Amino acid sequence: MANFNLQNMDAAEKSAREAEKLDTGHHYPQVSHLLGVILAQRQDYTGAAGAMRNYLKFAPDAADAATVRGQLDQLEKLSAQSAPRP
């Protein structure tokens, strides 16, 4: 979180991915939300949507779940718009 707040996105993403690997019991689903925010800022909308889905999977009743569902909806739209056209 510190790297995210310092706008050090490479380190923040690396730390969030490592935290997800280590949290095999899914006790800290907010890490997935943070990773989703980081990926969205990097315009990796597909990756961000996946991270947000993981957050909602493990914290469906979180206080911010409705907000995250709205973010996920937006990310899915952005992902569809940025998908390569055949």
PDB file of N, CA, C and O in Angstrom:
ATOM      1  N   MET A   1       0.829  -1.190   0.000  1.00  0.00           N
ATOM      2  CA  MET A   1       0.000   0.000   0.000  1.00  0.00           C
ATOM      3  C   MET A   1       0.875   1.256   0.000  1.00  0.00           C
ATOM      4  O   MET A   1       0.524   2.237  -0.636  1.00  0.00           O
ATOM      5  N   ALA A   2       1.988   1.181   0.714  1.00  0.00           N
ATOM      6  CA  ALA A   2       2.876   2.344   0.774  1.00  0.00           C
ATOM      7  C   ALA A   2       3.389   2.708  -0.617  1.00  0.00           C
ATOM      8  O   ALA A   2       3.396   3.885  -0.990  1.00  0.00           O
ATOM      9  N   ASN A   3       3.806   1.703  -1.386  1.00  0.00           N
ATOM     10  CA  ASN A   3       4.296   1.985  -2.734  1.00  0.00           C
ATOM     11  C   ASN A   3       3.199   2.573  -3.611  1.00  0.00           C
ATOM     12  O   ASN A   3       3.459   3.458  -4.423  1.00  0.00           O
ATOM     13  N   PHE A   4       1.980   2.108  -3.438  1.00  0.00           N
ATOM     14  CA  PHE A   4       0.857   2.671  -4.190  1.00  0.00           C
ATOM     15  C   PHE A   4       0.677   4.137  -3.827  1.00  0.00           C
ATOM     16  O   PHE A   4       0.534   4.988  -4.702  1.00  0.00           O
ATOM     17  N   ASN A   5       0.685   4.441  -2.537  1.00  0.00           N
ATOM     18  CA  ASN A   5       0.510   5.829  -2.094  1.00  0.00           C
ATOM     19  C   ASN A   5       1.647   6.729  -2.549  1.00  0.00           C
ATOM     20  O   ASN A   5       1.446   7.929  -2.740  1.00  0.00           O
ATOM     21  N   LEU A   6       2.824   6.147  -2.730  1.00  0.00           N
ATOM     22  CA  LEU A   6       3.975   6.905  -3.214  1.00  0.00           C
ATOM     23  C   LEU A   6       4.037   6.947  -4.748  1.00  0.00           C
ATOM     24  O   LEU A   6       4.981   7.475  -5.320  1.00  0.00           O
ATOM     25  N   GLN A   7       3.004   6.374  -5.384  1.00  0.00           N
ATOM     26  CA  GLN A   7       2.920   6.324  -6.856  1.00  0.00           C
ATOM     27  C   GLN A   7       4.046   5.506  -7.482  1.00  0.00           C
ATOM     28  O   GLN A   7       4.441   5.747  -8.623  1.00  0.00           O
ATOM     29  N   ASN A   8       4.577   4.548  -6.728  1.00  0.00           N
ATOM     30  CA  ASN A   8       5.595   3.637  -7.246  1.00  0.00           C
ATOM     31  C   ASN A   8       4.855   2.387  -7.714  1.00  0.00           C
ATOM     32  O   ASN A   8       4.796   1.383  -7.013  1.00  0.00           O
ATOM     33  N   MET A   9       4.250   2.477  -8.907  1.00  0.00           N
ATOM     34  CA  MET A   9       3.329   1.450  -9.368  1.00  0.00           C
ATOM     35  C   MET A   9       3.991   0.114  -9.668  1.00  0.00           C
ATOM     36  O   MET A   9       3.386  -0.930  -9.460  1.00  0.00           O
ATOM     37  N   ASP A  10       5.229   0.119 -10.162  1.00  0.00           N
ATOM     38  CA  ASP A  10       5.906  -1.157 -10.419  1.00  0.00           C
ATOM     39  C   ASP A  10       6.058  -1.944  -9.122  1.00  0.00           C
ATOM     40  O   ASP A  10       5.719  -3.126  -9.062  1.00  0.00           O
ATOM     41  N   ALA A  11       6.548  -1.291  -8.086  1.00  0.00           N
ATOM     42  CA  ALA A  11       6.736  -1.959  -6.799  1.00  0.00           C
ATOM     43  C   ALA A  11       5.397  -2.316  -6.160  1.00  0.00           C
ATOM     44  O   ALA A  11       5.258  -3.384  -5.547  1.00  0.00           O
ATOM     45  N   ALA A  12       4.413  -1.463  -6.317  1.00  0.00           N
ATOM     46  CA  ALA A  12       3.093  -1.732  -5.747  1.00  0.00           C
ATOM     47  C   ALA A  12       2.472  -2.960  -6.394  1.00  0.00           C
ATOM     48  O   ALA A  12       1.921  -3.828  -5.705  1.00  0.00           O
ATOM     49  N   GLU A  13       2.568  -3.052  -7.717  1.00  0.00           N
ATOM     50  CA  GLU A  13       2.017  -4.220  -8.410  1.00  0.00           C
ATOM     51  C   GLU A  13       2.762  -5.490  -8.003  1.00  0.00           C
ATOM     52  O   GLU A  13       2.144  -6.520  -7.722  1.00  0.00           O
ATOM     53  N   LYS A  14       4.069  -5.404  -7.960  1.00  0.00           N
ATOM     54  CA  LYS A  14       4.870  -6.569  -7.573  1.00  0.00           C
ATOM     55  C   LYS A  14       4.502  -7.036  -6.165  1.00  0.00           C
ATOM     56  O   LYS A  14       4.310  -8.236  -5.924  1.00  0.00           O
ATOM     57  N   SER A  15       4.373  -6.110  -5.242  1.00  0.00           N
ATOM     58  CA  SER A  15       4.019  -6.455  -3.865  1.00  0.00           C
ATOM     59  C   SER A  15       2.615  -7.040  -3.775  1.00  0.00           C
ATOM     60  O   SER A  15       2.385  -8.005  -3.038  1.00  0.00           O
ATOM     61  N   ALA A  16       1.679  -6.471  -4.506  1.00  0.00           N
ATOM     62  CA  ALA A  16       0.304  -6.970  -4.474  1.00  0.00           C
ATOM     63  C   ALA A  16       0.232  -8.386  -5.045  1.00  0.00           C
ATOM     64  O   ALA A  16      -0.445  -9.250  -4.473  1.00  0.00           O
ATOM     65  N   ARG A  17       0.941  -8.631  -6.121  1.00  0.00           N
ATOM     66  CA  ARG A  17       0.941  -9.984  -6.703  1.00  0.00           C
ATOM     67  C   ARG A  17       1.576 -10.985  -5.736  1.00  0.00           C
ATOM     68  O   ARG A  17       1.077 -12.110  -5.588  1.00  0.00           O
ATOM     69  N   GLU A  18       2.631 -10.591  -5.081  1.00  0.00           N
ATOM     70  CA  GLU A  18       3.284 -11.471  -4.106  1.00  0.00           C
ATOM     71  C   GLU A  18       2.361 -11.722  -2.915  1.00  0.00           C
ATOM     72  O   GLU A  18       2.261 -12.851  -2.421  1.00  0.00           O
ATOM     73  N   ALA A  19       1.689 -10.700  -2.445  1.00  0.00           N
ATOM     74  CA  ALA A  19       0.755 -10.847  -1.321  1.00  0.00           C
ATOM     75  C   ALA A  19      -0.377 -11.805  -1.686  1.00  0.00           C
ATOM     76  O   ALA A  19      -0.791 -12.628  -0.861  1.00  0.00           O
ATOM     77  N   GLU A  20      -0.873 -11.717  -2.916  1.00  0.00           N
ATOM     78  CA  GLU A  20      -1.923 -12.644  -3.354  1.00  0.00           C
ATOM     79  C   GLU A  20      -1.427 -14.087  -3.326  1.00  0.00           C
ATOM     80  O   GLU A  20      -2.149 -14.982  -2.902  1.00  0.00           O
ATOM     81  N   LYS A  21      -0.203 -14.299  -3.777  1.00  0.00           N
ATOM     82  CA  LYS A  21       0.366 -15.662  -3.764  1.00  0.00           C
ATOM     83  C   LYS A  21       0.477 -16.206  -2.349  1.00  0.00           C
ATOM     84  O   LYS A  21       0.213 -17.377  -2.107  1.00  0.00           O
ATOM     85  N   LEU A  22       0.906 -15.350  -1.434  1.00  0.00           N
ATOM     86  CA  LEU A  22       1.130 -15.786  -0.057  1.00  0.00           C
ATOM     87  C   LEU A  22      -0.172 -15.983   0.716  1.00  0.00           C
ATOM     88  O   LEU A  22      -0.217 -16.755   1.667  1.00  0.00           O
ATOM     89  N   ASP A  23      -1.232 -15.303   0.323  1.00  0.00           N
ATOM     90  CA  ASP A  23      -2.505 -15.366   1.036  1.00  0.00           C
ATOM     91  C   ASP A  23      -3.362 -16.510   0.501  1.00  0.00           C
ATOM     92  O   ASP A  23      -4.443 -16.304  -0.048  1.00  0.00           O
ATOM     93  N   THR A  24      -2.897 -17.727   0.700  1.00  0.00           N
ATOM     94  CA  THR A  24      -3.600 -18.896   0.165  1.00  0.00           C
ATOM     95  C   THR A  24      -4.956 -19.112   0.834  1.00  0.00           C
ATOM     96  O   THR A  24      -5.839 -19.737   0.251  1.00  0.00           O
ATOM     97  N   GLY A  25      -5.145 -18.577   2.026  1.00  0.00           N
ATOM     98  CA  GLY A  25      -6.429 -18.692   2.714  1.00  0.00           C
ATOM     99  C   GLY A  25      -7.389 -17.566   2.392  1.00  0.00           C
ATOM    100  O   GLY A  25      -8.504 -17.534   2.899  1.00  0.00           O
ATOM    101  N   HIS A  26      -6.966 -16.637   1.571  1.00  0.00           N
ATOM    102  CA  HIS A  26      -7.788 -15.494   1.136  1.00  0.00           C
ATOM    103  C   HIS A  26      -8.312 -14.684   2.326  1.00  0.00           C
ATOM    104  O   HIS A  26      -9.476 -14.298   2.361  1.00  0.00           O
ATOM    105  N   HIS A  27      -7.429 -14.427   3.268  1.00  0.00           N
ATOM    106  CA  HIS A  27      -7.781 -13.637   4.448  1.00  0.00           C
ATOM    107  C   HIS A  27      -7.715 -12.135   4.183  1.00  0.00           C
ATOM    108  O   HIS A  27      -8.248 -11.345   4.956  1.00  0.00           O
ATOM    109  N   TYR A  28      -7.039 -11.734   3.115  1.00  0.00           N
ATOM    110  CA  TYR A  28      -6.859 -10.322   2.789  1.00  0.00           C
ATOM    111  C   TYR A  28      -7.314 -10.046   1.353  1.00  0.00           C
ATOM    112  O   TYR A  28      -6.511  -9.698   0.489  1.00  0.00           O
ATOM    113  N   PRO A  29      -8.608 -10.178   1.086  1.00  0.00           N
ATOM    114  CA  PRO A  29      -9.081  -9.989  -0.288  1.00  0.00           C
ATOM    115  C   PRO A  29      -8.874  -8.568  -0.804  1.00  0.00           C
ATOM    116  O   PRO A  29      -8.833  -8.346  -2.019  1.00  0.00           O
ATOM    117  N   GLN A  30      -8.696  -7.612   0.103  1.00  0.00           N
ATOM    118  CA  GLN A  30      -8.483  -6.231  -0.329  1.00  0.00           C
ATOM    119  C   GLN A  30      -7.210  -6.080  -1.160  1.00  0.00           C
ATOM    120  O   GLN A  30      -7.080  -5.111  -1.912  1.00  0.00           O
ATOM    121  N   VAL A  31      -6.303  -7.051  -1.063  1.00  0.00           N
ATOM    122  CA  VAL A  31      -5.107  -7.015  -1.911  1.00  0.00           C
ATOM    123  C   VAL A  31      -5.511  -7.120  -3.378  1.00  0.00           C
ATOM    124  O   VAL A  31      -4.956  -6.439  -4.234  1.00  0.00           O
ATOM    125  N   SER A  32      -6.506  -7.954  -3.654  1.00  0.00           N
ATOM    126  CA  SER A  32      -6.994  -8.086  -5.031  1.00  0.00           C
ATOM    127  C   SER A  32      -7.607  -6.781  -5.517  1.00  0.00           C
ATOM    128  O   SER A  32      -7.440  -6.400  -6.679  1.00  0.00           O
ATOM    129  N   HIS A  33      -8.309  -6.100  -4.635  1.00  0.00           N
ATOM    130  CA  HIS A  33      -8.890  -4.807  -5.012  1.00  0.00           C
ATOM    131  C   HIS A  33      -7.786  -3.816  -5.342  1.00  0.00           C
ATOM    132  O   HIS A  33      -7.851  -3.107  -6.357  1.00  0.00           O
ATOM    133  N   LEU A  34      -6.774  -3.752  -4.504  1.00  0.00           N
ATOM    134  CA  LEU A  34      -5.646  -2.855  -4.757  1.00  0.00           C
ATOM    135  C   LEU A  34      -4.980  -3.192  -6.085  1.00  0.00           C
ATOM    136  O   LEU A  34      -4.686  -2.293  -6.886  1.00  0.00           O
ATOM    137  N   LEU A  35      -4.763  -4.472  -6.342  1.00  0.00           N
ATOM    138  CA  LEU A  35      -4.157  -4.877  -7.613  1.00  0.00           C
ATOM    139  C   LEU A  35      -5.046  -4.444  -8.779  1.00  0.00           C
ATOM    140  O   LEU A  35      -4.548  -3.952  -9.794  1.00  0.00           O
ATOM    141  N   GLY A  36      -6.349  -4.578  -8.616  1.00  0.00           N
ATOM    142  CA  GLY A  36      -7.268  -4.131  -9.662  1.00  0.00           C
ATOM    143  C   GLY A  36      -7.148  -2.649  -9.941  1.00  0.00           C
ATOM    144  O   GLY A  36      -7.156  -2.215 -11.102  1.00  0.00           O
ATOM    145  N   VAL A  37      -7.033  -1.856  -8.899  1.00  0.00           N
ATOM    146  CA  VAL A  37      -6.880  -0.404  -9.064  1.00  0.00           C
ATOM    147  C   VAL A  37      -5.568  -0.095  -9.788  1.00  0.00           C
ATOM    148  O   VAL A  37      -5.534   0.732 -10.707  1.00  0.00           O
ATOM    149  N   ILE A  38      -4.509  -0.772  -9.394  1.00  0.00           N
ATOM    150  CA  ILE A  38      -3.200  -0.560 -10.030  1.00  0.00           C
ATOM    151  C   ILE A  38      -3.278  -0.903 -11.519  1.00  0.00           C
ATOM    152  O   ILE A  38      -2.838  -0.135 -12.376  1.00  0.00           O
ATOM    153  N   LEU A  39      -3.853  -2.066 -11.823  1.00  0.00           N
ATOM    154  CA  LEU A  39      -3.941  -2.489 -13.224  1.00  0.00           C
ATOM    155  C   LEU A  39      -4.840  -1.565 -14.032  1.00  0.00           C
ATOM    156  O   LEU A  39      -4.558  -1.290 -15.201  1.00  0.00           O
ATOM    157  N   ALA A  40      -5.903  -1.073 -13.426  1.00  0.00           N
ATOM    158  CA  ALA A  40      -6.778  -0.125 -14.126  1.00  0.00           C
ATOM    159  C   ALA A  40      -6.021   1.151 -14.466  1.00  0.00           C
ATOM    160  O   ALA A  40      -6.171   1.695 -15.567  1.00  0.00           O
ATOM    161  N   GLN A  41      -5.209   1.623 -13.538  1.00  0.00           N
ATOM    162  CA  GLN A  41      -4.415   2.828 -13.816  1.00  0.00           C
ATOM    163  C   GLN A  41      -3.432   2.590 -14.953  1.00  0.00           C
ATOM    164  O   GLN A  41      -3.102   3.517 -15.686  1.00  0.00           O
ATOM    165  N   ARG A  42      -3.008   1.352 -15.114  1.00  0.00           N
ATOM    166  CA  ARG A  42      -2.086   1.003 -16.196  1.00  0.00           C
ATOM    167  C   ARG A  42      -2.835   0.657 -17.478  1.00  0.00           C
ATOM    168  O   ARG A  42      -2.234   0.209 -18.441  1.00  0.00           O
ATOM    169  N   GLN A  43      -4.124   0.810 -17.456  1.00  0.00           N
ATOM    170  CA  GLN A  43      -5.008   0.537 -18.586  1.00  0.00           C
ATOM    171  C   GLN A  43      -5.020  -0.941 -18.983  1.00  0.00           C
ATOM    172  O   GLN A  43      -5.293  -1.286 -20.129  1.00  0.00           O
ATOM    173  N   ASP A  44      -4.728  -1.820 -18.020  1.00  0.00           N
ATOM    174  CA  ASP A  44      -4.882  -3.265 -18.206  1.00  0.00           C
ATOM    175  C   ASP A  44      -6.264  -3.606 -17.658  1.00  0.00           C
ATOM    176  O   ASP A  44      -6.412  -4.097 -16.546  1.00  0.00           O
ATOM    177  N   TYR A  45      -7.278  -3.280 -18.458  1.00  0.00           N
ATOM    178  CA  TYR A  45      -8.651  -3.398 -17.980  1.00  0.00           C
ATOM    179  C   TYR A  45      -9.078  -4.851 -17.771  1.00  0.00           C
ATOM    180  O   TYR A  45      -9.819  -5.148 -16.849  1.00  0.00           O
ATOM    181  N   THR A  46      -8.577  -5.741 -18.607  1.00  0.00           N
ATOM    182  CA  THR A  46      -8.913  -7.154 -18.452  1.00  0.00           C
ATOM    183  C   THR A  46      -8.323  -7.694 -17.152  1.00  0.00           C
ATOM    184  O   THR A  46      -9.009  -8.377 -16.379  1.00  0.00           O
ATOM    185  N   GLY A  47      -7.067  -7.387 -16.894  1.00  0.00           N
ATOM    186  CA  GLY A  47      -6.425  -7.815 -15.652  1.00  0.00           C
ATOM    187  C   GLY A  47      -7.079  -7.191 -14.434  1.00  0.00           C
ATOM    188  O   GLY A  47      -7.278  -7.846 -13.403  1.00  0.00           O
ATOM    189  N   ALA A  48      -7.425  -5.924 -14.551  1.00  0.00           N
ATOM    190  CA  ALA A  48      -8.081  -5.220 -13.447  1.00  0.00           C
ATOM    191  C   ALA A  48      -9.433  -5.838 -13.128  1.00  0.00           C
ATOM    192  O   ALA A  48      -9.786  -6.034 -11.965  1.00  0.00           O
ATOM    193  N   ALA A  49     -10.187  -6.176 -14.171  1.00  0.00           N
ATOM    194  CA  ALA A  49     -11.498  -6.796 -13.964  1.00  0.00           C
ATOM    195  C   ALA A  49     -11.347  -8.148 -13.271  1.00  0.00           C
ATOM    196  O   ALA A  49     -12.108  -8.477 -12.354  1.00  0.00           O
ATOM    197  N   GLY A  50     -10.341  -8.904 -13.666  1.00  0.00           N
ATOM    198  CA  GLY A  50     -10.090 -10.197 -13.018  1.00  0.00           C
ATOM    199  C   GLY A  50      -9.760 -10.036 -11.543  1.00  0.00           C
ATOM    200  O   GLY A  50     -10.250 -10.796 -10.697  1.00  0.00           O
ATOM    201  N   ALA A  51      -8.969  -9.049 -11.220  1.00  0.00           N
ATOM    202  CA  ALA A  51      -8.608  -8.797  -9.828  1.00  0.00           C
ATOM    203  C   ALA A  51      -9.833  -8.369  -9.022  1.00  0.00           C
ATOM    204  O   ALA A  51     -10.028  -8.802  -7.882  1.00  0.00           O
ATOM    205  N   MET A  52     -10.677  -7.534  -9.616  1.00  0.00           N
ATOM    206  CA  MET A  52     -11.895  -7.097  -8.929  1.00  0.00           C
ATOM    207  C   MET A  52     -12.849  -8.273  -8.718  1.00  0.00           C
ATOM    208  O   MET A  52     -13.487  -8.385  -7.668  1.00  0.00           O
ATOM    209  N   ARG A  53     -12.926  -9.175  -9.706  1.00  0.00           N
ATOM    210  CA  ARG A  53     -13.758 -10.367  -9.548  1.00  0.00           C
ATOM    211  C   ARG A  53     -13.255 -11.220  -8.383  1.00  0.00           C
ATOM    212  O   ARG A  53     -14.055 -11.757  -7.610  1.00  0.00           O
ATOM    213  N   ASN A  54     -11.931 -11.346  -8.272  1.00  0.00           N
ATOM    214  CA  ASN A  54     -11.354 -12.103  -7.151  1.00  0.00           C
ATOM    215  C   ASN A  54     -11.730 -11.463  -5.826  1.00  0.00           C
ATOM    216  O   ASN A  54     -12.066 -12.167  -4.866  1.00  0.00           O
ATOM    217  N   TYR A  55     -11.650 -10.156  -5.761  1.00  0.00           N
ATOM    218  CA  TYR A  55     -12.020  -9.458  -4.531  1.00  0.00           C
ATOM    219  C   TYR A  55     -13.464  -9.783  -4.155  1.00  0.00           C
ATOM    220  O   TYR A  55     -13.763 -10.150  -3.022  1.00  0.00           O
ATOM    221  N   LEU A  56     -14.369  -9.659  -5.116  1.00  0.00           N
ATOM    222  CA  LEU A  56     -15.782  -9.906  -4.832  1.00  0.00           C
ATOM    223  C   LEU A  56     -16.061 -11.370  -4.529  1.00  0.00           C
ATOM    224  O   LEU A  56     -16.972 -11.684  -3.764  1.00  0.00           O
ATOM    225  N   LYS A  57     -15.264 -12.255  -5.101  1.00  0.00           N
ATOM    226  CA  LYS A  57     -15.419 -13.682  -4.824  1.00  0.00           C
ATOM    227  C   LYS A  57     -15.164 -13.984  -3.352  1.00  0.00           C
ATOM    228  O   LYS A  57     -15.870 -14.771  -2.733  1.00  0.00           O
ATOM    229  N   PHE A  58     -14.132 -13.344  -2.798  1.00  0.00           N
ATOM    230  CA  PHE A  58     -13.740 -13.636  -1.428  1.00  0.00           C
ATOM    231  C   PHE A  58     -14.270 -12.637  -0.408  1.00  0.00           C
ATOM    232  O   PHE A  58     -14.140 -12.851   0.791  1.00  0.00           O
ATOM    233  N   ALA A  59     -14.865 -11.552  -0.869  1.00  0.00           N
ATOM    234  CA  ALA A  59     -15.461 -10.560   0.038  1.00  0.00           C
ATOM    235  C   ALA A  59     -16.777 -10.051  -0.542  1.00  0.00           C
ATOM    236  O   ALA A  59     -16.958  -8.849  -0.735  1.00  0.00           O
ATOM    237  N   PRO A  60     -17.722 -10.954  -0.826  1.00  0.00           N
ATOM    238  CA  PRO A  60     -18.959 -10.529  -1.490  1.00  0.00           C
ATOM    239  C   PRO A  60     -19.823  -9.593  -0.647  1.00  0.00           C
ATOM    240  O   PRO A  60     -20.627  -8.843  -1.196  1.00  0.00           O
ATOM    241  N   ASP A  61     -19.650  -9.625   0.653  1.00  0.00           N
ATOM    242  CA  ASP A  61     -20.464  -8.797   1.538  1.00  0.00           C
ATOM    243  C   ASP A  61     -19.681  -7.638   2.148  1.00  0.00           C
ATOM    244  O   ASP A  61     -20.112  -7.054   3.143  1.00  0.00           O
ATOM    245  N   ALA A  62     -18.544  -7.307   1.553  1.00  0.00           N
ATOM    246  CA  ALA A  62     -17.727  -6.203   2.067  1.00  0.00           C
ATOM    247  C   ALA A  62     -18.512  -4.897   1.987  1.00  0.00           C
ATOM    248  O   ALA A  62     -19.413  -4.746   1.156  1.00  0.00           O
ATOM    249  N   ALA A  63     -18.162  -3.979   2.839  1.00  0.00           N
ATOM    250  CA  ALA A  63     -18.857  -2.686   2.883  1.00  0.00           C
ATOM    251  C   ALA A  63     -18.796  -1.961   1.541  1.00  0.00           C
ATOM    252  O   ALA A  63     -19.725  -1.240   1.181  1.00  0.00           O
ATOM    253  N   ASP A  64     -17.725  -2.171   0.795  1.00  0.00           N
ATOM    254  CA  ASP A  64     -17.567  -1.482  -0.491  1.00  0.00           C
ATOM    255  C   ASP A  64     -17.908  -2.373  -1.686  1.00  0.00           C
ATOM    256  O   ASP A  64     -17.609  -2.028  -2.825  1.00  0.00           O
ATOM    257  N   ALA A  65     -18.561  -3.507  -1.452  1.00  0.00           N
ATOM    258  CA  ALA A  65     -18.842  -4.459  -2.535  1.00  0.00           C
ATOM    259  C   ALA A  65     -19.675  -3.825  -3.654  1.00  0.00           C
ATOM    260  O   ALA A  65     -19.408  -4.065  -4.836  1.00  0.00           O
ATOM    261  N   ALA A  66     -20.660  -3.030  -3.309  1.00  0.00           N
ATOM    262  CA  ALA A  66     -21.488  -2.392  -4.344  1.00  0.00           C
ATOM    263  C   ALA A  66     -20.647  -1.446  -5.197  1.00  0.00           C
ATOM    264  O   ALA A  66     -20.792  -1.411  -6.425  1.00  0.00           O
ATOM    265  N   THR A  67     -19.764  -0.702  -4.569  1.00  0.00           N
ATOM    266  CA  THR A  67     -18.878   0.204  -5.305  1.00  0.00           C
ATOM    267  C   THR A  67     -17.964  -0.582  -6.228  1.00  0.00           C
ATOM    268  O   THR A  67     -17.768  -0.218  -7.389  1.00  0.00           O
ATOM    269  N   VAL A  68     -17.416  -1.676  -5.721  1.00  0.00           N
ATOM    270  CA  VAL A  68     -16.506  -2.494  -6.523  1.00  0.00           C
ATOM    271  C   VAL A  68     -17.254  -3.140  -7.687  1.00  0.00           C
ATOM    272  O   VAL A  68     -16.718  -3.236  -8.787  1.00  0.00           O
ATOM    273  N   ARG A  69     -18.492  -3.537  -7.471  1.00  0.00           N
ATOM    274  CA  ARG A  69     -19.285  -4.082  -8.582  1.00  0.00           C
ATOM    275  C   ARG A  69     -19.457  -3.030  -9.682  1.00  0.00           C
ATOM    276  O   ARG A  69     -19.403  -3.348 -10.869  1.00  0.00           O
ATOM    277  N   GLY A  70     -19.658  -1.789  -9.296  1.00  0.00           N
ATOM    278  CA  GLY A  70     -19.745  -0.701 -10.273  1.00  0.00           C
ATOM    279  C   GLY A  70     -18.426  -0.509 -11.002  1.00  0.00           C
ATOM    280  O   GLY A  70     -18.415  -0.306 -12.224  1.00  0.00           O
ATOM    281  N   GLN A  71     -17.322  -0.580 -10.267  1.00  0.00           N
ATOM    282  CA  GLN A  71     -16.004  -0.467 -10.890  1.00  0.00           C
ATOM    283  C   GLN A  71     -15.781  -1.623 -11.868  1.00  0.00           C
ATOM    284  O   GLN A  71     -15.272  -1.422 -12.971  1.00  0.00           O
ATOM    285  N   LEU A  72     -16.194  -2.818 -11.451  1.00  0.00           N
ATOM    286  CA  LEU A  72     -16.040  -3.993 -12.305  1.00  0.00           C
ATOM    287  C   LEU A  72     -16.844  -3.823 -13.590  1.00  0.00           C
ATOM    288  O   LEU A  72     -16.350  -4.125 -14.683  1.00  0.00           O
ATOM    289  N   ASP A  73     -18.044  -3.310 -13.490  1.00  0.00           N
ATOM    290  CA  ASP A  73     -18.873  -3.073 -14.672  1.00  0.00           C
ATOM    291  C   ASP A  73     -18.156  -2.137 -15.643  1.00  0.00           C
ATOM    292  O   ASP A  73     -18.105  -2.396 -16.852  1.00  0.00           O
ATOM    293  N   GLN A  74     -17.603  -1.054 -15.117  1.00  0.00           N
ATOM    294  CA  GLN A  74     -16.864  -0.094 -15.959  1.00  0.00           C
ATOM    295  C   GLN A  74     -15.637  -0.747 -16.591  1.00  0.00           C
ATOM    296  O   GLN A  74     -15.348  -0.530 -17.767  1.00  0.00           O
ATOM    297  N   LEU A  75     -14.912  -1.546 -15.808  1.00  0.00           N
ATOM    298  CA  LEU A  75     -13.712  -2.209 -16.329  1.00  0.00           C
ATOM    299  C   LEU A  75     -14.058  -3.187 -17.442  1.00  0.00           C
ATOM    300  O   LEU A  75     -13.328  -3.294 -18.428  1.00  0.00           O
ATOM    301  N   GLU A  76     -15.162  -3.906 -17.272  1.00  0.00           N
ATOM    302  CA  GLU A  76     -15.575  -4.844 -18.315  1.00  0.00           C
ATOM    303  C   GLU A  76     -15.932  -4.103 -19.602  1.00  0.00           C
ATOM    304  O   GLU A  76     -15.605  -4.565 -20.698  1.00  0.00           O
ATOM    305  N   LYS A  77     -16.573  -2.952 -19.488  1.00  0.00           N
ATOM    306  CA  LYS A  77     -16.890  -2.145 -20.674  1.00  0.00           C
ATOM    307  C   LYS A  77     -15.608  -1.646 -21.340  1.00  0.00           C
ATOM    308  O   LYS A  77     -15.465  -1.707 -22.568  1.00  0.00           O
ATOM    309  N   LEU A  78     -14.671  -1.151 -20.533  1.00  0.00           N
ATOM    310  CA  LEU A  78     -13.404  -0.665 -21.080  1.00  0.00           C
ATOM    311  C   LEU A  78     -12.607  -1.794 -21.717  1.00  0.00           C
ATOM    312  O   LEU A  78     -11.976  -1.611 -22.757  1.00  0.00           O
ATOM    313  N   SER A  79     -12.650  -2.957 -21.103  1.00  0.00           N
ATOM    314  CA  SER A  79     -11.947  -4.119 -21.642  1.00  0.00           C
ATOM    315  C   SER A  79     -12.512  -4.506 -23.000  1.00  0.00           C
ATOM    316  O   SER A  79     -11.773  -4.780 -23.944  1.00  0.00           O
ATOM    317  N   ALA A  80     -13.843  -4.499 -23.113  1.00  0.00           N
ATOM    318  CA  ALA A  80     -14.484  -4.834 -24.383  1.00  0.00           C
ATOM    319  C   ALA A  80     -14.148  -3.805 -25.456  1.00  0.00           C
ATOM    320  O   ALA A  80     -13.930  -4.165 -26.613  1.00  0.00           O
ATOM    321  N   GLN A  81     -14.081  -2.540 -25.074  1.00  0.00           N
ATOM    322  CA  GLN A  81     -13.770  -1.480 -26.041  1.00  0.00           C
ATOM    323  C   GLN A  81     -12.330  -1.561 -26.520  1.00  0.00           C
ATOM    324  O   GLN A  81     -12.029  -1.203 -27.657  1.00  0.00           O
ATOM    325  N   SER A  82     -11.432  -2.005 -25.647  1.00  0.00           N
ATOM    326  CA  SER A  82     -10.018  -2.032 -26.019  1.00  0.00           C
ATOM    327  C   SER A  82      -9.584  -3.367 -26.612  1.00  0.00           C
ATOM    328  O   SER A  82      -8.436  -3.508 -27.016  1.00  0.00           O
ATOM    329  N   ALA A  83     -10.509  -4.325 -26.699  1.00  0.00           N
ATOM    330  CA  ALA A  83     -10.169  -5.626 -27.289  1.00  0.00           C
ATOM    331  C   ALA A  83      -9.868  -5.449 -28.775  1.00  0.00           C
ATOM    332  O   ALA A  83     -10.531  -4.667 -29.461  1.00  0.00           O
ATOM    333  N   PRO A  84      -8.874  -6.187 -29.263  1.00  0.00           N
ATOM    334  CA  PRO A  84      -8.548  -6.085 -30.692  1.00  0.00           C
ATOM    335  C   PRO A  84      -9.720  -6.554 -31.560  1.00  0.00           C
ATOM    336  O   PRO A  84     -10.414  -7.501 -31.226  1.00  0.00           O
ATOM    337  N   ARG A  85      -9.965  -5.834 -32.601  1.00  0.00           N
ATOM    338  CA  ARG A  85     -11.038  -6.177 -33.544  1.00  0.00           C
ATOM    339  C   ARG A  85     -10.483  -7.102 -34.616  1.00  0.00           C
ATOM    340  O   ARG A  85      -9.395  -6.869 -35.141  1.00  0.00           O
ATOM    341  N   PRO A  86     -11.274  -8.121 -34.988  1.00  0.00           N
ATOM    342  CA  PRO A  86     -10.795  -9.044 -36.055  1.00  0.00           C
ATOM    343  C   PRO A  86     -10.784  -8.417 -37.426  1.00  0.00           C
ATOM    344  O   PRO A  86     -11.359  -7.474 -37.752  1.00  0.00           O
TER     345      PRO A  86
END
